[in-house]
mmCIF file of C-alpha atoms in Angstrom:
data_model
loop_
_atom_site.group_PDB
_atom_site.id
_atom_site.type_symbol
_atom_site.label_atom_id
_atom_site.label_comp_id
_atom_site.label_asym_id
_atom_site.label_seq_id
_atom_site.Cartn_x
_atom_site.Cartn_y
_atom_site.Cartn_z
ATOM 1 C CA UNK A 1 101.121 -166.116 -72.790
ATOM 2 C CA UNK A 2 104.366 -167.546 -71.441
ATOM 3 C CA UNK A 3 106.284 -164.459 -72.531
ATOM 4 C CA UNK A 4 104.203 -162.265 -70.191
ATOM 5 C CA UNK A 5 104.893 -164.519 -67.227
ATOM 6 C CA UNK A 6 108.643 -164.294 -67.778
ATOM 7 C CA UNK A 7 108.468 -160.508 -67.909
ATOM 8 C CA UNK A 8 106.634 -160.418 -64.584
ATOM 9 C CA UNK A 9 109.235 -162.805 -63.153
ATOM 10 C CA UNK A 10 112.029 -160.367 -64.039
ATOM 11 C CA UNK A 11 110.207 -157.406 -62.487
ATOM 12 C CA UNK A 12 111.742 -157.829 -58.992
ATOM 13 C CA UNK A 13 115.228 -157.835 -60.514
ATOM 14 C CA UNK A 14 114.559 -154.501 -62.202
ATOM 15 C CA UNK A 15 113.062 -152.920 -59.096
ATOM 16 C CA UNK A 16 115.615 -154.287 -56.620
ATOM 17 C CA UNK A 17 117.912 -151.203 -56.687
ATOM 18 C CA UNK A 18 114.996 -149.003 -55.633
ATOM 19 C CA UNK A 19 114.306 -151.109 -52.544
ATOM 20 C CA UNK A 20 117.890 -151.218 -51.301
ATOM 21 C CA UNK A 21 117.645 -148.028 -49.306
ATOM 22 C CA UNK A 22 118.638 -148.998 -45.807
ATOM 23 C CA UNK A 23 117.430 -146.015 -43.821
ATOM 24 C CA UNK A 24 114.639 -143.980 -45.352
ATOM 25 C CA UNK A 25 114.421 -140.443 -43.985
ATOM 26 C CA UNK A 26 116.158 -141.463 -40.793
ATOM 27 C CA UNK A 27 113.784 -144.268 -39.826
ATOM 28 C CA UNK A 28 115.594 -147.415 -38.728
ATOM 29 C CA UNK A 29 118.551 -145.527 -37.265
ATOM 30 C CA UNK A 30 118.993 -146.356 -33.587
ATOM 31 C CA UNK A 31 121.594 -143.715 -32.761
ATOM 32 C CA UNK A 32 119.939 -140.501 -31.527
ATOM 33 C CA UNK A 33 123.026 -138.526 -32.555
ATOM 34 C CA UNK A 34 122.963 -139.729 -36.171
ATOM 35 C CA UNK A 35 119.162 -139.545 -36.302
ATOM 36 C CA UNK A 36 119.342 -135.888 -35.226
ATOM 37 C CA UNK A 37 121.896 -135.073 -37.915
ATOM 38 C CA UNK A 38 119.911 -136.802 -40.642
ATOM 39 C CA UNK A 39 116.520 -135.404 -39.685
ATOM 40 C CA UNK A 40 117.456 -131.915 -38.479
ATOM 41 C CA UNK A 41 120.342 -131.047 -40.795
ATOM 42 C CA UNK A 42 120.182 -133.136 -43.957
ATOM 43 C CA UNK A 43 116.446 -133.632 -44.501
ATOM 44 C CA UNK A 44 114.526 -130.940 -42.628
ATOM 45 C CA UNK A 45 117.111 -128.199 -42.220
ATOM 46 C CA UNK A 46 115.715 -125.030 -40.716
ATOM 47 C CA UNK A 47 117.196 -122.917 -43.459
ATOM 48 C CA UNK A 48 119.538 -120.071 -42.798
ATOM 49 C CA UNK A 49 119.663 -116.325 -42.955
ATOM 50 C CA UNK A 50 122.034 -113.455 -42.310
ATOM 51 C CA UNK A 51 125.618 -114.505 -41.674
ATOM 52 C CA UNK A 52 124.672 -118.176 -41.391
ATOM 53 C CA UNK A 53 124.815 -118.728 -45.174
ATOM 54 C CA UNK A 54 128.505 -117.975 -45.751
ATOM 55 C CA UNK A 55 129.412 -121.629 -46.336
ATOM 56 C CA UNK A 56 126.478 -122.066 -48.729
ATOM 57 C CA UNK A 57 127.547 -119.066 -50.809
ATOM 58 C CA UNK A 58 131.164 -120.185 -50.973
ATOM 59 C CA UNK A 59 130.285 -123.780 -51.898
ATOM 60 C CA UNK A 60 128.044 -122.525 -54.704
ATOM 61 C CA UNK A 61 130.899 -120.428 -56.143
ATOM 62 C CA UNK A 62 133.180 -123.493 -56.025
ATOM 63 C CA UNK A 63 130.697 -125.507 -58.097
ATOM 64 C CA UNK A 64 128.820 -127.580 -55.505
ATOM 65 C CA UNK A 65 125.159 -128.248 -56.310
ATOM 66 C CA UNK A 66 122.529 -126.108 -54.607
ATOM 67 C CA UNK A 67 120.999 -128.968 -52.625
ATOM 68 C CA UNK A 68 124.341 -130.303 -51.362
ATOM 69 C CA UNK A 69 125.513 -126.806 -50.421
ATOM 70 C CA UNK A 70 122.281 -126.193 -48.505
ATOM 71 C CA UNK A 71 122.552 -129.516 -46.645
ATOM 72 C CA UNK A 72 126.170 -128.850 -45.685
ATOM 73 C CA UNK A 73 125.296 -125.340 -44.497
ATOM 74 C CA UNK A 74 122.495 -126.814 -42.372
ATOM 75 C CA UNK A 75 124.949 -129.417 -41.003
ATOM 76 C CA UNK A 76 127.401 -126.628 -40.167
ATOM 77 C CA UNK A 77 124.709 -124.663 -38.339
ATOM 78 C CA UNK A 78 123.238 -127.725 -36.578
ATOM 79 C CA UNK A 79 126.594 -129.043 -35.272
ATOM 80 C CA UNK A 80 127.923 -125.506 -34.622
ATOM 81 C CA UNK A 81 131.362 -126.031 -36.123
ATOM 82 C CA UNK A 82 133.826 -123.257 -35.328
ATOM 83 C CA UNK A 83 136.142 -123.770 -38.292
ATOM 84 C CA UNK A 84 135.528 -124.759 -41.915
ATOM 85 C CA UNK A 85 138.255 -125.980 -44.258
ATOM 86 C CA UNK A 86 137.327 -126.299 -47.950
ATOM 87 C CA UNK A 87 139.598 -128.059 -50.438
ATOM 88 C CA UNK A 88 138.935 -127.350 -54.122
ATOM 89 C CA UNK A 89 140.948 -127.014 -57.351
ATOM 90 C CA UNK A 90 144.297 -127.616 -55.591
ATOM 91 C CA UNK A 91 143.485 -124.768 -53.172
ATOM 92 C CA UNK A 92 142.435 -124.643 -49.533
ATOM 93 C CA UNK A 93 140.205 -122.063 -47.879
ATOM 94 C CA UNK A 94 140.068 -121.871 -44.052
ATOM 95 C CA UNK A 95 137.356 -119.956 -42.210
ATOM 96 C CA UNK A 96 137.175 -119.616 -38.427
ATOM 97 C CA UNK A 97 139.627 -120.660 -35.717
ATOM 98 C CA UNK A 98 137.627 -122.482 -33.031
ATOM 99 C CA UNK A 99 137.721 -126.193 -32.317
ATOM 100 C CA UNK A 100 135.419 -128.525 -34.191
ATOM 101 C CA UNK A 101 136.162 -128.609 -37.876
ATOM 102 C CA UNK A 102 134.035 -129.210 -40.951
ATOM 103 C CA UNK A 103 136.479 -130.240 -43.689
ATOM 104 C CA UNK A 104 134.947 -130.305 -47.196
ATOM 105 C CA UNK A 105 136.578 -131.888 -50.241
ATOM 106 C CA UNK A 106 134.749 -130.523 -53.282
ATOM 107 C CA UNK A 107 134.282 -132.576 -56.435
ATOM 108 C CA UNK A 108 137.099 -130.668 -58.151
ATOM 109 C CA UNK A 109 139.590 -131.721 -55.453
ATOM 110 C CA UNK A 110 141.973 -134.463 -56.579
ATOM 111 C CA UNK A 111 142.266 -137.866 -54.949
ATOM 112 C CA UNK A 112 145.922 -137.116 -54.186
ATOM 113 C CA UNK A 113 144.873 -134.255 -51.895
ATOM 114 C CA UNK A 114 142.507 -136.519 -49.973
ATOM 115 C CA UNK A 115 145.187 -139.219 -49.814
ATOM 116 C CA UNK A 116 147.758 -136.772 -48.428
ATOM 117 C CA UNK A 117 145.443 -135.593 -45.633
ATOM 118 C CA UNK A 118 143.598 -138.806 -44.757
ATOM 119 C CA UNK A 119 145.894 -139.771 -41.858
ATOM 120 C CA UNK A 120 145.184 -136.425 -40.163
ATOM 121 C CA UNK A 121 141.395 -136.946 -40.075
ATOM 122 C CA UNK A 122 141.284 -139.154 -36.976
ATOM 123 C CA UNK A 123 143.395 -136.701 -34.992
ATOM 124 C CA UNK A 124 140.934 -133.829 -34.953
ATOM 125 C CA UNK A 125 137.375 -133.516 -33.783
ATOM 126 C CA UNK A 126 134.898 -132.781 -36.513
ATOM 127 C CA UNK A 127 133.499 -133.969 -39.797
ATOM 128 C CA UNK A 128 135.076 -134.699 -43.158
ATOM 129 C CA UNK A 129 132.839 -134.410 -46.224
ATOM 130 C CA UNK A 130 133.833 -135.901 -49.570
ATOM 131 C CA UNK A 131 131.556 -134.638 -52.341
ATOM 132 C CA UNK A 132 131.096 -136.941 -55.362
ATOM 133 C CA UNK A 133 132.886 -139.862 -53.713
ATOM 134 C CA UNK A 134 132.271 -142.242 -56.602
ATOM 135 C CA UNK A 135 133.077 -139.880 -59.480
ATOM 136 C CA UNK A 136 136.512 -141.426 -60.015
ATOM 137 C CA UNK A 137 137.950 -144.779 -59.020
ATOM 138 C CA UNK A 138 140.687 -143.278 -56.836
ATOM 139 C CA UNK A 139 138.186 -141.233 -54.811
ATOM 140 C CA UNK A 140 135.966 -144.274 -54.336
ATOM 141 C CA UNK A 141 138.887 -146.360 -53.052
ATOM 142 C CA UNK A 142 139.963 -143.685 -50.574
ATOM 143 C CA UNK A 143 136.406 -143.269 -49.265
ATOM 144 C CA UNK A 144 136.046 -147.034 -48.922
ATOM 145 C CA UNK A 145 139.321 -147.202 -46.979
ATOM 146 C CA UNK A 146 138.264 -144.361 -44.663
ATOM 147 C CA UNK A 147 134.898 -146.027 -44.033
ATOM 148 C CA UNK A 148 136.507 -149.361 -43.151
ATOM 149 C CA UNK A 149 139.043 -147.934 -40.683
ATOM 150 C CA UNK A 150 136.350 -148.095 -38.018
ATOM 151 C CA UNK A 151 137.268 -144.969 -36.068
ATOM 152 C CA UNK A 152 134.351 -142.769 -37.154
ATOM 153 C CA UNK A 153 130.658 -142.590 -37.900
ATOM 154 C CA UNK A 154 130.001 -142.699 -41.645
ATOM 155 C CA UNK A 155 126.863 -141.331 -43.306
ATOM 156 C CA UNK A 156 126.636 -142.110 -47.023
ATOM 157 C CA UNK A 157 124.226 -139.923 -48.964
ATOM 158 C CA UNK A 158 125.246 -141.025 -52.491
ATOM 159 C CA UNK A 159 126.224 -137.481 -53.502
ATOM 160 C CA UNK A 160 128.609 -137.091 -50.569
ATOM 161 C CA UNK A 161 129.928 -139.044 -47.587
ATOM 162 C CA UNK A 162 130.237 -137.675 -44.050
ATOM 163 C CA UNK A 163 132.960 -139.022 -41.768
ATOM 164 C CA UNK A 164 132.305 -137.861 -38.189
ATOM 165 C CA UNK A 165 135.388 -138.180 -35.925
ATOM 166 C CA UNK A 166 135.733 -138.012 -32.136
ATOM 167 C CA UNK A 167 132.040 -137.629 -31.437
ATOM 168 C CA UNK A 168 132.205 -139.819 -28.323
ATOM 169 C CA UNK A 169 129.837 -142.299 -29.945
ATOM 170 C CA UNK A 170 130.516 -145.806 -31.273
ATOM 171 C CA UNK A 171 131.473 -146.034 -34.936
ATOM 172 C CA UNK A 172 128.874 -147.050 -37.479
ATOM 173 C CA UNK A 173 128.049 -146.875 -41.161
ATOM 174 C CA UNK A 174 124.697 -145.489 -42.300
ATOM 175 C CA UNK A 175 123.365 -145.323 -45.857
ATOM 176 C CA UNK A 176 120.551 -142.903 -46.555
#
């Protein structure tokens, strides 16, 4: 009988990681800007058609998962970025010339590439996306350093991290 009581006592320890979500589906976020991005782009994206799926198609050919590629395409459409820069396999692809940049570091991009460009991030308006930020120790350390600089809004979605620079809003860190 005592053995059963001890198993029940350990139950909260086993379930604790599942209850550590800070902001479920955008609820609990007090910034209308971040709430709009999470709800309208990352969770309930309107989808895309015609020439609005170019980023999705390219990210899929680079090896990004279908769900992540769709969310990033919806983010691109929602925030209306004029230029997209994609870093992958020691290569860089630039699309568009307008202001407002979505810079994507695919999972195949090395930590050295992110390290070399990290000082430039605060100088331009736009968003930096690091896909698979915890896949290797070096990537995790760089993402942690970028998040703690305090000059951007950070949205952590486990599979990727968004760093939003020069949005005119106070910095903050959100985990969804």
